[in-house]
Tab-separated table of N, CA, C and O in Angstrom:
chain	number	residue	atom	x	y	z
A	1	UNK	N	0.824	-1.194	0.000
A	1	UNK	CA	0.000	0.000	0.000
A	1	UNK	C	0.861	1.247	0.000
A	1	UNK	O	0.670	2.209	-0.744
A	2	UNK	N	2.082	1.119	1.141
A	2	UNK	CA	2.607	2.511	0.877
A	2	UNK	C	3.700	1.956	0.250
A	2	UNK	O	3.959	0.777	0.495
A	3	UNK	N	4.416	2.602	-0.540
A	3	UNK	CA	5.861	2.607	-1.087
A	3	UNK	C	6.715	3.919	-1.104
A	3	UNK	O	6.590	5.090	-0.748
A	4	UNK	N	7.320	3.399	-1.492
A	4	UNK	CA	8.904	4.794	-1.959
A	4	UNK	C	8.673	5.920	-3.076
A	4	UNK	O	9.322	6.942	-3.302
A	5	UNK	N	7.777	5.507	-3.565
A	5	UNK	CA	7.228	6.286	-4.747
A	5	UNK	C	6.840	7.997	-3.701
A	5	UNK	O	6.750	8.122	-2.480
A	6	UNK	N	6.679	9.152	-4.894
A	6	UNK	CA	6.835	10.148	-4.442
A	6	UNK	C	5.252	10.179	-4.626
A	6	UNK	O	4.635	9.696	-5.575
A	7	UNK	N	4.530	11.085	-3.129
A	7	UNK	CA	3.130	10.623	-3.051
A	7	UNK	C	2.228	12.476	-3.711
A	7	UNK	O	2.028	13.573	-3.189
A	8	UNK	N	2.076	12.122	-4.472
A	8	UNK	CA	1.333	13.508	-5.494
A	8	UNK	C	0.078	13.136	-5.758
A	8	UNK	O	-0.118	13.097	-6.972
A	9	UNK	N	-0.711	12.890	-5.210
A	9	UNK	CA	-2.105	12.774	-5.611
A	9	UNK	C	-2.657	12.602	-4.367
A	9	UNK	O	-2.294	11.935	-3.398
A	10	UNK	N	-3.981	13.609	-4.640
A	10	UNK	CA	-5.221	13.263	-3.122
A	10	UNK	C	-5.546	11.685	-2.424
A	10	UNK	O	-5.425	11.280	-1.267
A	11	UNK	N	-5.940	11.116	-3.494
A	11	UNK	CA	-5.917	9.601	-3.207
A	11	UNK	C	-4.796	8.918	-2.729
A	11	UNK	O	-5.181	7.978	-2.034
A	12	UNK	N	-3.352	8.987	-2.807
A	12	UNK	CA	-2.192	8.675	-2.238
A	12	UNK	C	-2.681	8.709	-0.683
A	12	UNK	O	-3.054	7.868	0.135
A	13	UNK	N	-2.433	10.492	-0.708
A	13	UNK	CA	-2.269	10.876	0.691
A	13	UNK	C	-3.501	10.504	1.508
A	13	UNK	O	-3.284	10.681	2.707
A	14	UNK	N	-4.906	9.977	1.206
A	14	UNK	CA	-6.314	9.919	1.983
A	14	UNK	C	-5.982	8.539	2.421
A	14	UNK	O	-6.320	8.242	3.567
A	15	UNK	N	-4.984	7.067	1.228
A	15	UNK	CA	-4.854	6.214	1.314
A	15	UNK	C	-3.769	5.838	2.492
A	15	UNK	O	-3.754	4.696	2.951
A	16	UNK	N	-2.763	6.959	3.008
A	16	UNK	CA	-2.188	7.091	3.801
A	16	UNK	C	-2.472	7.220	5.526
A	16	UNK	O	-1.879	6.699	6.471
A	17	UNK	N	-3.630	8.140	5.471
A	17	UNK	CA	-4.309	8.778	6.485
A	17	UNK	C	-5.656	7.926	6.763
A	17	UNK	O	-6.400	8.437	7.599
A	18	UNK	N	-6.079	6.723	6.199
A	18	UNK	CA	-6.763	5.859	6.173
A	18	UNK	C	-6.363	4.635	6.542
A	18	UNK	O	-7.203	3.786	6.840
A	19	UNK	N	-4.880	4.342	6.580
A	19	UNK	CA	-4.195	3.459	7.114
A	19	UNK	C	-4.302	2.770	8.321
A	19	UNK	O	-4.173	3.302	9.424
A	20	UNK	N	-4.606	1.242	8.066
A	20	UNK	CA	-4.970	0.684	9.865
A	20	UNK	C	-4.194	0.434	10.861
A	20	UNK	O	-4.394	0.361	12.074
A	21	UNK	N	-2.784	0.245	9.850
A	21	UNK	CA	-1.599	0.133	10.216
A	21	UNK	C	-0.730	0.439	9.873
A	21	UNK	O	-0.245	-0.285	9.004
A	22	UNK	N	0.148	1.796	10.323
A	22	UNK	CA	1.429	1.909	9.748
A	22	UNK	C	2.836	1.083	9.189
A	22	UNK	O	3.186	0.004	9.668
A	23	UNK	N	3.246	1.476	8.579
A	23	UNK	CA	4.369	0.423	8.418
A	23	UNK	C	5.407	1.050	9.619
A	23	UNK	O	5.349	2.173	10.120
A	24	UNK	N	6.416	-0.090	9.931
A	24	UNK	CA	7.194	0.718	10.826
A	24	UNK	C	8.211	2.157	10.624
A	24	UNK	O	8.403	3.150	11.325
A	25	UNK	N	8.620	1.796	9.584
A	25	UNK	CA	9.586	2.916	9.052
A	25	UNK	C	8.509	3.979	7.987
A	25	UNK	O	7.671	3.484	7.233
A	26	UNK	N	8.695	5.190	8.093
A	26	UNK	CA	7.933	5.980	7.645
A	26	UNK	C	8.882	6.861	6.159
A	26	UNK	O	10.004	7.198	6.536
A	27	UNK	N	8.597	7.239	4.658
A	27	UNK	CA	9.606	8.250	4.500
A	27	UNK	C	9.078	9.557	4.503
A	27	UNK	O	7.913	9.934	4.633
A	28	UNK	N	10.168	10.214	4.332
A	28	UNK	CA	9.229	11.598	3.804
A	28	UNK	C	8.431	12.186	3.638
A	28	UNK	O	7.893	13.146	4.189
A	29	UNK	N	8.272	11.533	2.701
A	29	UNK	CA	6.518	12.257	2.433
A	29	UNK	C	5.623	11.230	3.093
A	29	UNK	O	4.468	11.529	2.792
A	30	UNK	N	5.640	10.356	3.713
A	30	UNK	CA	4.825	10.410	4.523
A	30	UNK	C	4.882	10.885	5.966
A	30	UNK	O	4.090	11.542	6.641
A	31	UNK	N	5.414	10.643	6.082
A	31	UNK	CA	5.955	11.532	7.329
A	31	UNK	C	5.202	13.011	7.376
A	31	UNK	O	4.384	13.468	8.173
A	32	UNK	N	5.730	13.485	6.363
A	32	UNK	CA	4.900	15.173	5.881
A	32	UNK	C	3.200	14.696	5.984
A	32	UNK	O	2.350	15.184	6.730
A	33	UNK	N	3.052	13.724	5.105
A	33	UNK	CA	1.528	13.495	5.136
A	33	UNK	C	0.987	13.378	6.480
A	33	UNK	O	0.010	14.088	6.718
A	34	UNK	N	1.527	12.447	7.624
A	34	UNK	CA	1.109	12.340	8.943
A	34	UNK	C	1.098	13.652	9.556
A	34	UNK	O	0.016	14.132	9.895
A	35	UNK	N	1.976	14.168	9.703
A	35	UNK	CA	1.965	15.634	10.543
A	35	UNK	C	1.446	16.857	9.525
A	35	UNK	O	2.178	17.823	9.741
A	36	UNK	N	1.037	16.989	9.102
A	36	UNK	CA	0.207	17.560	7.972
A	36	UNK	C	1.436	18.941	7.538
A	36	UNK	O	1.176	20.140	7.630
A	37	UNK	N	2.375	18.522	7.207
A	37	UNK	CA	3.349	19.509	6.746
A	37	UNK	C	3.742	19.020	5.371
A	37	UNK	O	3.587	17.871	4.959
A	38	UNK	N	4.366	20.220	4.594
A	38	UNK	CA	4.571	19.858	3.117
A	38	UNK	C	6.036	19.156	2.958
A	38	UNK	O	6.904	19.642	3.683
A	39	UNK	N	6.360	18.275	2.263
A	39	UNK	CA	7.889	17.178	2.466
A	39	UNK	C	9.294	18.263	2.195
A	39	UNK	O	10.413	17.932	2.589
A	40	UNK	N	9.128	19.120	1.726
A	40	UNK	CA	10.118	20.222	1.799
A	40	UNK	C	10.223	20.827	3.018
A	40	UNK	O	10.939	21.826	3.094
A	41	UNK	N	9.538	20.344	4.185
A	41	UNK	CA	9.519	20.974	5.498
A	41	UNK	C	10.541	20.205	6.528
A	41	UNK	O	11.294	20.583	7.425
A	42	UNK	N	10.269	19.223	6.081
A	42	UNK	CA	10.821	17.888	6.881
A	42	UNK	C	12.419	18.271	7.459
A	42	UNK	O	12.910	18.570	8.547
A	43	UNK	N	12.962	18.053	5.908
A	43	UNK	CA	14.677	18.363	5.799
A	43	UNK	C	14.968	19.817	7.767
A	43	UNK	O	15.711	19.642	8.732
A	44	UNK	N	14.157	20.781	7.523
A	44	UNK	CA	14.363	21.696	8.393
A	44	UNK	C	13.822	21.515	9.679
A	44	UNK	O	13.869	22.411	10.521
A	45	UNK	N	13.333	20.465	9.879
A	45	UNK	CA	12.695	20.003	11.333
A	45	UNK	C	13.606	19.142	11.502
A	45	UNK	O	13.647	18.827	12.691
A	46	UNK	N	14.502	18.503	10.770
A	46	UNK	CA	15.390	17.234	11.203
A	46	UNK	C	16.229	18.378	11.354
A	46	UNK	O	15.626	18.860	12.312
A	47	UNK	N	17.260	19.267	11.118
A	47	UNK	CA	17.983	20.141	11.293
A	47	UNK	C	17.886	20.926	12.320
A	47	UNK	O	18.863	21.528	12.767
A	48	UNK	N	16.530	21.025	12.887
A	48	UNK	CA	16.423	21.820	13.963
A	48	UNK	C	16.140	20.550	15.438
A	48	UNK	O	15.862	20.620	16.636
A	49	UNK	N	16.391	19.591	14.526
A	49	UNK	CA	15.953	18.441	15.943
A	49	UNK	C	14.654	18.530	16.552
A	49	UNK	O	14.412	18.689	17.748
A	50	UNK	N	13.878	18.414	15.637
A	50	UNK	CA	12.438	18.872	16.199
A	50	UNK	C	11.871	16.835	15.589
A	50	UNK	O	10.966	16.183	16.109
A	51	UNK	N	12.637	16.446	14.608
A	51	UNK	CA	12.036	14.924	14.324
A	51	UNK	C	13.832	14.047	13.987
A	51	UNK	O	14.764	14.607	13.408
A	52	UNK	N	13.847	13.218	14.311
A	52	UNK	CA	15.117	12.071	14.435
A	52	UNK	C	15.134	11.122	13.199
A	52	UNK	O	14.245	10.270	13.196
A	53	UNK	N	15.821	11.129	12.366
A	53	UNK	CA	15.358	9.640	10.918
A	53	UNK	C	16.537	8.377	11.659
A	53	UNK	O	17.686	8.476	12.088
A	54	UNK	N	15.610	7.272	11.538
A	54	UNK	CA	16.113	6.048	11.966
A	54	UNK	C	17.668	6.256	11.443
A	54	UNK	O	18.011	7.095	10.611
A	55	UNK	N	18.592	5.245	12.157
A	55	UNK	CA	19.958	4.997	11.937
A	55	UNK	C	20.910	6.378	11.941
A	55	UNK	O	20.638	7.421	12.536
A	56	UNK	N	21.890	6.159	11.265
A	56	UNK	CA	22.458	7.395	10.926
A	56	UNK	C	22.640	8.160	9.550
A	56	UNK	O	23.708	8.707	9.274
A	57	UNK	N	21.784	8.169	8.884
A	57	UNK	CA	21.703	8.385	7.356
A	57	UNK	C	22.840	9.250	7.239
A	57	UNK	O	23.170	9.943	8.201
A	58	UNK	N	23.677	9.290	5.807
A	58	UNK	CA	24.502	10.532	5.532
A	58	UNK	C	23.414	11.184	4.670
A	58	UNK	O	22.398	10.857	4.057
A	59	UNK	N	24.331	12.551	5.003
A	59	UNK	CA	23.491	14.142	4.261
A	59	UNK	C	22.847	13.671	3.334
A	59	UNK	O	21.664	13.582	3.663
A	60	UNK	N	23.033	13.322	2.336
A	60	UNK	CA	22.519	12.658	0.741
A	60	UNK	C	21.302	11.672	0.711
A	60	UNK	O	20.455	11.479	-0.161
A	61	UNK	N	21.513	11.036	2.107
A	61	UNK	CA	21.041	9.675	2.249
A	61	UNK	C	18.923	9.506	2.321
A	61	UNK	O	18.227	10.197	3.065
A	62	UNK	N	18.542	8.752	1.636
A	62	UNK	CA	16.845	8.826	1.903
A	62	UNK	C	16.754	8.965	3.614
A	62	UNK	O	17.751	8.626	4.250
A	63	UNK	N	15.686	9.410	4.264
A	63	UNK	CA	15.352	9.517	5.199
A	63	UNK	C	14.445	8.867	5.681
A	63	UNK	O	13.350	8.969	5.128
A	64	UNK	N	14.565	8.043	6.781
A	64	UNK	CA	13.405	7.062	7.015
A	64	UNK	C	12.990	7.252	8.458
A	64	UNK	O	13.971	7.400	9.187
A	65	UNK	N	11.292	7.308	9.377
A	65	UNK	CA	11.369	8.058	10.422
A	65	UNK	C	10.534	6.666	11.520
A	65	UNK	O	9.751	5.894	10.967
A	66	UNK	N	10.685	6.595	12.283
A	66	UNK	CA	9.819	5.629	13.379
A	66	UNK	C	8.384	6.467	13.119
A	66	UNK	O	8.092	7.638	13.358
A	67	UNK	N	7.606	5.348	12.520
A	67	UNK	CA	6.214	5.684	12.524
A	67	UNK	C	5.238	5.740	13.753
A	67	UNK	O	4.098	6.199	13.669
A	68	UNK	N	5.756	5.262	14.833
A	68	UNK	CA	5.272	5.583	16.660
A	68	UNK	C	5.455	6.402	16.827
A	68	UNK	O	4.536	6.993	17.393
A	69	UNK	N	6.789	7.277	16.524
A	69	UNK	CA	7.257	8.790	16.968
A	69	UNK	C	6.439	9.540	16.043
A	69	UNK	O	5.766	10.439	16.546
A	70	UNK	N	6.378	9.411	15.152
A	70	UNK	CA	6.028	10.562	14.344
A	70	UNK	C	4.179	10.561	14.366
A	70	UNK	O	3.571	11.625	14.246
A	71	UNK	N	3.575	9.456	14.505
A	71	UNK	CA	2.179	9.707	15.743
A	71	UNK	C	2.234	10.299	16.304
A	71	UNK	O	1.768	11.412	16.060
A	72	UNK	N	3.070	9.911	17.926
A	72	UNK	CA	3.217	10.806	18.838
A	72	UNK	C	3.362	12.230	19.155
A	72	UNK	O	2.880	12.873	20.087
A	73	UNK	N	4.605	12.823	17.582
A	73	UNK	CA	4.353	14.037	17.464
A	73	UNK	C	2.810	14.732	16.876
A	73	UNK	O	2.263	15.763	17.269
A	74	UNK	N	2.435	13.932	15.989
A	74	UNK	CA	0.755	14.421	14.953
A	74	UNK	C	0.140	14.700	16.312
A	74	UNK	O	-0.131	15.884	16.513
A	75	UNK	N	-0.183	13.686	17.460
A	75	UNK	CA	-0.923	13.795	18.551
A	75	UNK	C	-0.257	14.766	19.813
A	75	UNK	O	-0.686	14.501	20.936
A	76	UNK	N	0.725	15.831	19.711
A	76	UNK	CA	0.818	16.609	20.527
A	76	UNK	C	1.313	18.075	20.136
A	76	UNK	O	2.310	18.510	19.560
A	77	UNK	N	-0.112	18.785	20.849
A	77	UNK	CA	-0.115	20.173	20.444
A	77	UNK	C	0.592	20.839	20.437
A	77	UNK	O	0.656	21.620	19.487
A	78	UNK	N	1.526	20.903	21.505
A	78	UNK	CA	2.850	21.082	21.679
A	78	UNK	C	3.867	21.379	21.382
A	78	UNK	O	4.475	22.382	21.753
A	79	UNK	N	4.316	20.337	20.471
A	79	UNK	CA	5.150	19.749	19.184
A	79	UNK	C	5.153	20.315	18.360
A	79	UNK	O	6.113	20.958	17.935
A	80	UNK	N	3.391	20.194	17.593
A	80	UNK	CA	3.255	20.927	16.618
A	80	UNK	C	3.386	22.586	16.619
A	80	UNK	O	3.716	23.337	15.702
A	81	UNK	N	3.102	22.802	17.642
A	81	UNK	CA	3.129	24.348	17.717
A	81	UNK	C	4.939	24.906	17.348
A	81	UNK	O	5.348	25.743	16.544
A	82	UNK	N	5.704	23.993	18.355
A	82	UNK	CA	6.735	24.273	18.082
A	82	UNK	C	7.745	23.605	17.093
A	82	UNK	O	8.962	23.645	17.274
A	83	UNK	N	7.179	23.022	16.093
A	83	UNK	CA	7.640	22.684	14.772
A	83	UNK	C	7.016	23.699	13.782
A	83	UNK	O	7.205	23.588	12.571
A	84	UNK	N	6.400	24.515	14.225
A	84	UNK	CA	5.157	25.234	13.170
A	84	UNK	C	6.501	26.513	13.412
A	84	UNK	O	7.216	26.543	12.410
A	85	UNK	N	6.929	27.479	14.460
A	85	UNK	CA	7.661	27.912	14.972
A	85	UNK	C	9.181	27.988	14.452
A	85	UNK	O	9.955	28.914	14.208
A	86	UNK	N	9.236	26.877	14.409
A	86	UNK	CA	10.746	26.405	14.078
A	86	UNK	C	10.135	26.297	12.208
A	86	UNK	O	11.028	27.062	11.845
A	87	UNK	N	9.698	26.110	11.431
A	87	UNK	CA	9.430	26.093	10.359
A	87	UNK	C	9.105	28.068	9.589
A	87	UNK	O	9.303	28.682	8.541
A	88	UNK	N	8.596	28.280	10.791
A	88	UNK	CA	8.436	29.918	10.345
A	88	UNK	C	9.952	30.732	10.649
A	88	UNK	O	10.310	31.707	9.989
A	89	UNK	N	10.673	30.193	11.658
A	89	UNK	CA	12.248	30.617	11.356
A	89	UNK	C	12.834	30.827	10.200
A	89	UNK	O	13.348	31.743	9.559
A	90	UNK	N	12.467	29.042	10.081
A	90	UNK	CA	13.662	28.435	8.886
A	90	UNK	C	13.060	29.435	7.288
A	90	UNK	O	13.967	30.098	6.784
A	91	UNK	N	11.933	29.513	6.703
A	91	UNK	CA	11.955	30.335	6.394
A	91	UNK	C	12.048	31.772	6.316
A	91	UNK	O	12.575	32.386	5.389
A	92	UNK	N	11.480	32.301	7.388
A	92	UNK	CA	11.968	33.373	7.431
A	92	UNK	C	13.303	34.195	7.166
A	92	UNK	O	13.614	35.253	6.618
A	93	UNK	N	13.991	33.048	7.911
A	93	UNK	CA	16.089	33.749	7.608
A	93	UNK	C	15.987	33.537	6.141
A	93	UNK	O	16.281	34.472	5.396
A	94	UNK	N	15.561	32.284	5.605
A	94	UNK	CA	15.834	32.026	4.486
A	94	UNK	C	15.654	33.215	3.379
A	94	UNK	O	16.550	33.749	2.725
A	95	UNK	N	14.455	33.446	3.352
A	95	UNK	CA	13.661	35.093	2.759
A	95	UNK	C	14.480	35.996	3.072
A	95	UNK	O	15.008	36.472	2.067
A	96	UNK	N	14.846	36.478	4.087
A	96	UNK	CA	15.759	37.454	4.492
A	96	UNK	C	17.047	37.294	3.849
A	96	UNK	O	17.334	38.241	3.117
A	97	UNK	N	17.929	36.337	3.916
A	97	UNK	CA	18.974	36.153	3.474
A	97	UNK	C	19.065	36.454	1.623
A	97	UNK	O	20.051	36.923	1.055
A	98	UNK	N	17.997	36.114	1.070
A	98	UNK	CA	17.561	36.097	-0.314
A	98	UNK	C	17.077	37.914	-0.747
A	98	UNK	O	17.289	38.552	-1.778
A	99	UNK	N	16.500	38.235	0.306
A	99	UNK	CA	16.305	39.884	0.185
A	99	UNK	C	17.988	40.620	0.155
A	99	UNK	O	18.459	41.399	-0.674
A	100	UNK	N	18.567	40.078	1.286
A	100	UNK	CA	19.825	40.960	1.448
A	100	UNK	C	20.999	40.808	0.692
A	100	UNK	O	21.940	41.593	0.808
A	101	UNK	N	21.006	39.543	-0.317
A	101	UNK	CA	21.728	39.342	-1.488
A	101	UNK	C	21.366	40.100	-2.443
A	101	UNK	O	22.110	40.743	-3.184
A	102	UNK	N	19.610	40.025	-2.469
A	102	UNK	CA	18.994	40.712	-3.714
A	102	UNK	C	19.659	42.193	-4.027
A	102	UNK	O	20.006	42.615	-5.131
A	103	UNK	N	19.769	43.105	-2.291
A	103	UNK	CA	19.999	44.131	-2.394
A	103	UNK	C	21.880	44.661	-2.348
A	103	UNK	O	22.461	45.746	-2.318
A	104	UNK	N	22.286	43.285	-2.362
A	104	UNK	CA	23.626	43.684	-2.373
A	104	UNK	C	24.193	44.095	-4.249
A	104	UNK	O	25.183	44.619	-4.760
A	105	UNK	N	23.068	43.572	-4.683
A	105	UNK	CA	23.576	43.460	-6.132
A	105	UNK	C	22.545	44.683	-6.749
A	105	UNK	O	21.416	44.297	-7.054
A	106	UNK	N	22.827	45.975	-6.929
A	106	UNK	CA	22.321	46.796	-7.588
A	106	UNK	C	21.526	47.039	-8.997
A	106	UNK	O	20.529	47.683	-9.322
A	107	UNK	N	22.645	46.042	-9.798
A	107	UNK	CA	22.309	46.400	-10.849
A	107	UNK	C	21.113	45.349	-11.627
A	107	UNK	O	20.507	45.410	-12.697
A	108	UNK	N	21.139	44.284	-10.368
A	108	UNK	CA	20.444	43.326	-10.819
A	108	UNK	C	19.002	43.932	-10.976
A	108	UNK	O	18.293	43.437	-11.852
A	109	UNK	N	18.473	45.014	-10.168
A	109	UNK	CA	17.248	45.879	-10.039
A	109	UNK	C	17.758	46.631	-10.917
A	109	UNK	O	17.676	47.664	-10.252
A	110	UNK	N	18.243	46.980	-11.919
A	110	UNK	CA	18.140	48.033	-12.712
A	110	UNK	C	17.904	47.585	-14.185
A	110	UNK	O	17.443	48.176	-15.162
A	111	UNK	N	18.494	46.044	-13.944
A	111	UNK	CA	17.698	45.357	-15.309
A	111	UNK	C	16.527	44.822	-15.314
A	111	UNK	O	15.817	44.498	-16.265
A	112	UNK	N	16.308	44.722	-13.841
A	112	UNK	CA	14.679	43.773	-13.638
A	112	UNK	C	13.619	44.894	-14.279
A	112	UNK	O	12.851	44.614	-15.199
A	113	UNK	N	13.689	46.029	-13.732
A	113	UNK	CA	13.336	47.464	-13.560
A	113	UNK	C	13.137	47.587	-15.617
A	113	UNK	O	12.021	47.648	-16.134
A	114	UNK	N	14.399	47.598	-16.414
A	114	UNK	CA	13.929	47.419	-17.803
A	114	UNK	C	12.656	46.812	-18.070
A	114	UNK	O	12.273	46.667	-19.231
């Protein structure tokens, strides 16, 4: 039912969240699907230590998460609040950092501006 495949469709994710039983190891996107966050979120909650991926993956490496833990987090308000928190950081600097390059380069606004 679930696989490795990248999950892009409503029916994926309902087939996910309909589940009687998790599998033990969770990836990515489901993971994102359980805690109702988008899978580009993930990477910055493992970075901020807000979620743990089984073993010791290297940087590069797929990410795989204990599907008990990552319940445990869906089911506490808590958590979520402060993964929601820690997700409005991580973008935020990010935006910022992207503004203050934008404005280091002058001329790049003077051709946009054409």
């Amino acid at each position: 039912m679930l696989s490795s495949k990248k999950i892009t469709s409503g029916h994926e994710i309902l087939a996910i969240l309909n589940c009687h039983r998790l599998p033990g190891r969770l990836t990515t996107a489901e993971t994102a699907v359980l805690l109702g966050f988008q899978e580009h979120d993930i990477a910055p909650l493992v970075a901020a230590k807000m979620l743990t991926p089984l073993g010791k993956p290297a940087p590069n490496a797929p990410k795989y998460f204990a599907a008990i833990e990552v319940q445990a987090c869906a089911e506490n308000r808590d958590w979520l609040s402060q993964a929601t928190k820690a997700l409005t950081q991580h973008w935020h600097r990010k935006n910022s950092r992207k503004r203050t390059s934008q404005s280091d380069h002058p001329t790049l606004e003077l051709e946009d501006e054409s």
